[in-house]
Amino acid sequence: MDDNITNLLRAAFEAYLARLNGGVLEPSDNYLPYDFDALDKLQWRTFGNEMVKDELREITNKLNYWQSSLKRWHAWNAVIDPYGVEYAWELRREFLEARAHHCLLQPSAIRDTFTFVATNAMHQVRLVTSKDYRDFLEGDPTIPNDKPKQLKRSQKEKRLADLISFWPESSSFLSSLRKIDDEAYRRESGDYRNLNSHSIGPRLGIGVTRALVRSMVQAEQMTEQPDGTFIPTPIPGKMSVSYALGGAEPLNMEKARIANLEQYRCARECFANYRALLTAGLTSMPQVSL
């Protein structure tokens, strides 16, 4: 690394620290607390308390880390913005791309985590509070040596909705869950998570990807018209291969941050609604005898 780049990185990092310590950064919320002691005062099935506390702690960790990453993303955007294209690219690569990548994956990940955590917790609550409720979840193996059935997201969310349906608080929780990783966010983020996980996603800040796109399209043929001209017309029941110029534009780092910030706020709302749902379930559980 030459001296110019070394000096660039040093100066930018010092500016970043000043911004991080003294600037107004988003999100400005307080970090979520780890206030789970009330769970210890209730009578659970064997290991139920440990499962619920452990998974509640982990989803709290995920949301707090996401918040921290977003604040740092905000700080770096402000620091990098005045630089020209080449230096900005160097700084993003060195300091920001990995953190922004993490944030952009979070909406999809946290939606599935909420579904997983809420299913396990409310299942444990129902085992205590519902006399005829079985310790069985859709997808569990039913015969020896069978493997668990891998459910799609829609199936897992339907299973959860059925599980919690008789608590009024379930409506708000499920509504907020569906705001996370929704179609609008996927459009705003260039379907970043899905494309990066399964093919080639858009770059961050600079550079076009997928310049040539292969697809299957309706086959056509040129058909002569009465005036002697030819126009393309579909060939019924036939497909053909098409190669066309494509090009996924890079994500604008500030627009992507703002879209991701809104998803974080949706996740915070979902977390609050999950805690309300869990609290509703806990009110019908017996207390530990002293």
Coordinates of C-alpha atoms in Angstrom, one line a residue:
M1 CA 0.0 0.0 0.0
D2 CA 1.5 3.4 -1.0
D3 CA 1.8 6.4 1.3
N4 CA -1.0 8.3 -0.4
I5 CA -3.5 5.5 0.4
T6 CA -2.2 5.0 3.9
N7 CA -2.6 8.7 4.6
L8 CA -6.1 8.7 3.0
L9 CA -7.2 5.8 5.3
R10 CA -5.7 7.4 8.4
A11 CA -7.3 10.8 7.8
A12 CA -10.7 9.3 6.9
F13 CA -10.7 7.0 10.0
E14 CA -9.9 10.0 12.2
A15 CA -12.8 11.9 10.6
Y16 CA -15.0 8.9 11.1
L17 CA -14.2 8.6 14.8
A18 CA -15.0 12.3 15.3
R19 CA -18.3 11.9 13.5
L20 CA -19.2 8.7 15.4
N21 CA -18.4 10.3 18.8
G22 CA -19.9 13.8 18.1
G23 CA -22.4 13.6 15.4
V24 CA -26.2 13.0 15.3
L25 CA -26.5 9.5 13.8
E26 CA -29.5 7.3 12.9
P27 CA -31.1 5.4 14.4
S28 CA -31.0 7.5 17.6
D29 CA -33.0 4.9 19.7
N30 CA -31.7 3.5 22.9
Y31 CA -30.4 0.0 22.6
L32 CA -32.9 -2.7 23.6
P33 CA -32.6 -3.8 27.3
Y34 CA -32.0 -7.4 28.4
D35 CA -34.9 -7.4 30.9
F36 CA -35.9 -11.1 31.0
D37 CA -35.9 -11.8 34.8
A38 CA -39.7 -12.0 34.9
L39 CA -39.5 -15.3 33.0
D40 CA -37.8 -16.9 36.0
K41 CA -40.8 -16.4 38.2
L42 CA -43.1 -18.6 36.1
Q43 CA -43.6 -22.4 36.0
W44 CA -42.4 -23.8 32.6
R45 CA -42.1 -27.2 31.1
T46 CA -38.6 -28.7 31.4
F47 CA -36.0 -26.4 29.7
G48 CA -38.8 -24.1 28.4
N49 CA -37.6 -21.1 30.4
E50 CA -34.0 -21.5 29.2
M51 CA -35.2 -21.8 25.5
V52 CA -37.3 -18.7 25.6
K53 CA -34.7 -16.6 27.5
D54 CA -31.9 -17.7 25.2
E55 CA -33.7 -16.9 22.0
L56 CA -35.1 -13.6 23.3
R57 CA -31.5 -12.6 24.2
E58 CA -30.3 -13.5 20.7
I59 CA -32.9 -11.6 18.8
T60 CA -32.1 -8.6 21.1
N61 CA -28.4 -9.0 20.2
K62 CA -29.2 -9.0 16.5
L63 CA -31.3 -5.9 16.7
N64 CA -28.8 -4.0 18.8
Y65 CA -25.9 -5.0 16.5
W66 CA -28.0 -3.9 13.4
Q67 CA -28.6 -0.6 15.1
S68 CA -24.9 -0.2 15.8
S69 CA -24.0 -1.0 12.2
L70 CA -26.5 1.5 10.9
K71 CA -25.1 4.3 13.0
R72 CA -21.6 3.5 11.7
W73 CA -22.9 3.3 8.1
H74 CA -24.4 6.8 8.6
A75 CA -21.1 8.1 9.9
W76 CA -19.1 6.7 7.0
N77 CA -21.5 8.0 4.4
A78 CA -20.9 11.5 5.8
V79 CA -17.1 11.1 5.8
I80 CA -16.9 9.6 2.3
D81 CA -19.3 11.9 0.6
P82 CA -16.8 14.8 -0.1
Y83 CA -14.2 12.4 -1.8
G84 CA -13.9 11.8 -5.5
V85 CA -14.9 8.6 -7.1
E86 CA -11.6 6.8 -6.8
Y87 CA -10.9 7.7 -3.2
A88 CA -14.5 7.1 -2.2
W89 CA -14.3 3.6 -3.7
E90 CA -11.1 2.9 -1.7
L91 CA -12.7 4.0 1.5
R92 CA -15.9 2.1 1.0
R93 CA -14.0 -1.1 0.3
E94 CA -11.7 -0.7 3.3
F95 CA -14.3 0.5 5.9
L96 CA -17.9 0.3 4.8
E97 CA -18.8 -2.4 2.3
A98 CA -18.8 -5.3 4.8
R99 CA -20.9 -3.5 7.3
A100 CA -23.4 -2.2 4.7
H101 CA -23.6 -5.8 3.3
H102 CA -24.5 -7.1 6.8
C103 CA -27.2 -4.5 7.2
L104 CA -28.7 -5.2 3.8
L105 CA -29.1 -8.9 4.7
Q106 CA -30.8 -8.2 8.0
P107 CA -34.4 -7.6 6.9
S108 CA -34.8 -11.1 5.4
A109 CA -32.8 -12.7 8.3
I110 CA -34.6 -10.9 11.1
R111 CA -38.0 -11.7 9.7
D112 CA -37.2 -15.4 9.7
T113 CA -35.6 -15.1 13.1
F114 CA -38.8 -13.5 14.6
T115 CA -40.9 -16.3 13.2
F116 CA -38.5 -18.9 14.6
V117 CA -38.3 -17.3 18.1
A118 CA -42.0 -16.5 18.4
T119 CA -42.9 -20.1 17.3
N120 CA -40.7 -21.7 19.9
A121 CA -41.7 -19.3 22.7
M122 CA -45.4 -19.4 22.2
H123 CA -45.3 -23.1 21.7
Q124 CA -43.7 -23.4 25.2
V125 CA -46.4 -21.1 26.6
R126 CA -49.2 -23.2 25.1
L127 CA -47.7 -26.4 26.5
V128 CA -48.2 -24.9 30.0
T129 CA -51.5 -23.1 29.5
S130 CA -53.4 -25.4 27.1
K131 CA -54.3 -28.7 28.6
D132 CA -54.9 -30.6 25.3
Y133 CA -52.0 -28.9 23.4
R134 CA -49.4 -31.4 22.1
D135 CA -45.7 -31.0 22.0
F136 CA -45.7 -31.2 18.2
L137 CA -45.0 -28.6 15.4
E138 CA -45.8 -29.0 11.7
G139 CA -42.6 -30.2 10.1
D140 CA -41.6 -32.4 13.0
P141 CA -40.7 -36.0 12.0
T142 CA -43.5 -38.5 12.7
I143 CA -41.6 -41.8 12.3
P144 CA -38.2 -43.0 13.5
N145 CA -35.2 -42.0 11.3
D146 CA -37.3 -39.5 9.4
K147 CA -35.9 -36.0 8.9
P148 CA -37.7 -32.8 9.8
K149 CA -39.6 -31.3 6.9
Q150 CA -38.1 -28.0 5.7
L151 CA -40.9 -25.5 5.5
K152 CA -41.0 -22.4 3.3
R153 CA -41.3 -19.0 4.9
S154 CA -45.0 -18.8 4.0
Q155 CA -45.6 -22.2 5.7
K156 CA -43.7 -21.2 8.8
E157 CA -45.6 -17.9 9.1
K158 CA -48.9 -19.7 8.6
R159 CA -47.9 -22.2 11.3
L160 CA -47.1 -19.4 13.7
A161 CA -50.3 -17.5 12.9
D162 CA -52.4 -20.6 13.7
L163 CA -50.4 -21.2 16.9
I164 CA -51.0 -17.7 18.3
S165 CA -54.4 -17.0 16.8
F166 CA -56.4 -16.9 20.0
W167 CA -54.3 -14.1 21.5
P168 CA -55.6 -10.6 20.4
E169 CA -52.0 -9.3 20.4
S170 CA -51.2 -11.7 17.6
S171 CA -52.8 -9.4 15.0
S172 CA -50.4 -6.5 15.6
F173 CA -47.4 -8.8 15.8
L174 CA -48.2 -10.5 12.5
S175 CA -49.0 -7.2 10.8
S176 CA -45.6 -5.8 11.8
L177 CA -43.8 -9.0 10.9
R178 CA -45.1 -8.7 7.3
K179 CA -43.7 -5.2 6.9
I180 CA -40.2 -6.6 7.2
D181 CA -38.5 -7.6 3.9
D182 CA -41.6 -6.7 2.0
E183 CA -41.8 -6.2 -1.8
A184 CA -41.3 -2.4 -1.5
Y185 CA -38.0 -2.9 0.3
R186 CA -36.8 -5.5 -2.2
R187 CA -37.4 -3.0 -5.0
E188 CA -35.6 -0.2 -3.1
S189 CA -32.6 -2.4 -2.4
G190 CA -32.4 -3.9 -5.9
D191 CA -33.3 -7.3 -4.4
Y192 CA -29.9 -7.2 -2.9
R193 CA -30.2 -10.1 -0.4
N194 CA -31.8 -12.5 -2.8
L195 CA -29.5 -11.8 -5.8
N196 CA -26.4 -11.8 -3.6
S197 CA -27.4 -15.1 -2.1
H198 CA -28.4 -16.9 -5.3
S199 CA -26.7 -15.2 -8.2
I200 CA -25.0 -11.8 -8.6
G201 CA -26.4 -8.8 -6.8
P202 CA -25.9 -5.1 -7.3
R203 CA -22.6 -3.5 -6.2
L204 CA -22.3 -0.8 -3.5
G205 CA -21.7 2.7 -4.7
I206 CA -20.0 2.0 -8.0
G207 CA -20.0 -0.6 -10.8
V208 CA -22.6 -2.3 -13.0
T209 CA -23.3 -6.1 -12.7
R210 CA -25.0 -8.6 -15.0
A211 CA -24.3 -6.7 -18.2
L212 CA -25.8 -9.5 -20.3
V213 CA -28.9 -11.4 -19.3
R214 CA -30.1 -14.8 -20.6
S215 CA -33.8 -15.5 -20.3
M216 CA -36.6 -17.7 -21.9
V217 CA -39.2 -15.6 -23.7
Q218 CA -42.2 -16.2 -25.9
A219 CA -41.0 -17.3 -29.4
E220 CA -41.9 -15.0 -32.2
Q221 CA -41.9 -15.0 -36.0
M222 CA -42.0 -12.3 -38.6
T223 CA -45.5 -12.2 -40.2
E224 CA -46.2 -10.4 -43.4
Q225 CA -49.0 -7.8 -43.2
P226 CA -51.5 -6.8 -46.0
D227 CA -49.4 -3.7 -46.7
G228 CA -46.3 -5.7 -47.3
T229 CA -44.6 -4.9 -44.0
F230 CA -43.5 -7.6 -41.4
I231 CA -44.2 -7.5 -37.7
P232 CA -43.2 -9.9 -35.0
T233 CA -46.0 -12.2 -33.8
P234 CA -46.1 -14.8 -31.0
I235 CA -45.7 -18.5 -31.9
P236 CA -48.3 -20.3 -29.7
G237 CA -46.8 -22.8 -27.2
K238 CA -43.2 -22.1 -28.1
M239 CA -40.4 -20.5 -26.2
S240 CA -37.0 -19.3 -27.3
V241 CA -33.8 -18.2 -25.6
S242 CA -33.1 -14.5 -25.5
Y243 CA -29.7 -12.8 -24.7
A244 CA -30.1 -9.1 -24.0
L245 CA -28.2 -6.2 -22.5
G246 CA -29.1 -5.9 -18.9
G247 CA -27.1 -4.1 -16.2
A248 CA -27.9 -3.9 -12.5
E249 CA -27.0 -0.4 -11.4
P250 CA -25.0 0.0 -8.1
L251 CA -26.9 0.9 -5.0
N252 CA -26.7 4.5 -3.9
M253 CA -25.2 4.2 -0.5
E254 CA -27.4 6.9 1.1
K255 CA -30.7 5.8 -0.4
A256 CA -29.8 2.2 0.5
R257 CA -29.0 3.3 4.1
I258 CA -32.3 5.1 4.5
A259 CA -34.3 2.2 3.1
N260 CA -32.5 -0.2 5.5
L261 CA -33.1 2.2 8.4
E262 CA -36.8 2.1 7.7
Q263 CA -36.6 -1.7 7.8
Y264 CA -34.8 -1.5 11.1
R265 CA -37.6 0.6 12.5
C266 CA -40.1 -2.0 11.3
A267 CA -38.1 -4.6 13.1
R268 CA -38.2 -2.6 16.3
E269 CA -41.9 -2.3 16.0
C270 CA -42.2 -6.0 15.5
F271 CA -40.0 -6.6 18.5
A272 CA -42.3 -4.5 20.7
N273 CA -45.3 -6.3 19.4
Y274 CA -43.6 -9.7 20.1
R275 CA -42.9 -8.7 23.7
A276 CA -46.5 -7.7 24.0
L277 CA -47.7 -11.0 22.6
L278 CA -45.3 -12.9 24.9
T279 CA -46.4 -10.9 27.9
A280 CA -50.1 -11.8 27.1
G281 CA -49.2 -15.4 27.0
L282 CA -47.2 -15.2 30.3
T283 CA -50.2 -13.7 32.2
S284 CA -52.0 -17.1 32.1
M285 CA -49.0 -19.1 33.3
P286 CA -48.7 -20.2 37.0
Q287 CA -46.1 -18.5 39.2
V288 CA -43.3 -20.4 40.8
S289 CA -44.1 -21.4 44.3
L290 CA -41.9 -19.9 47.0

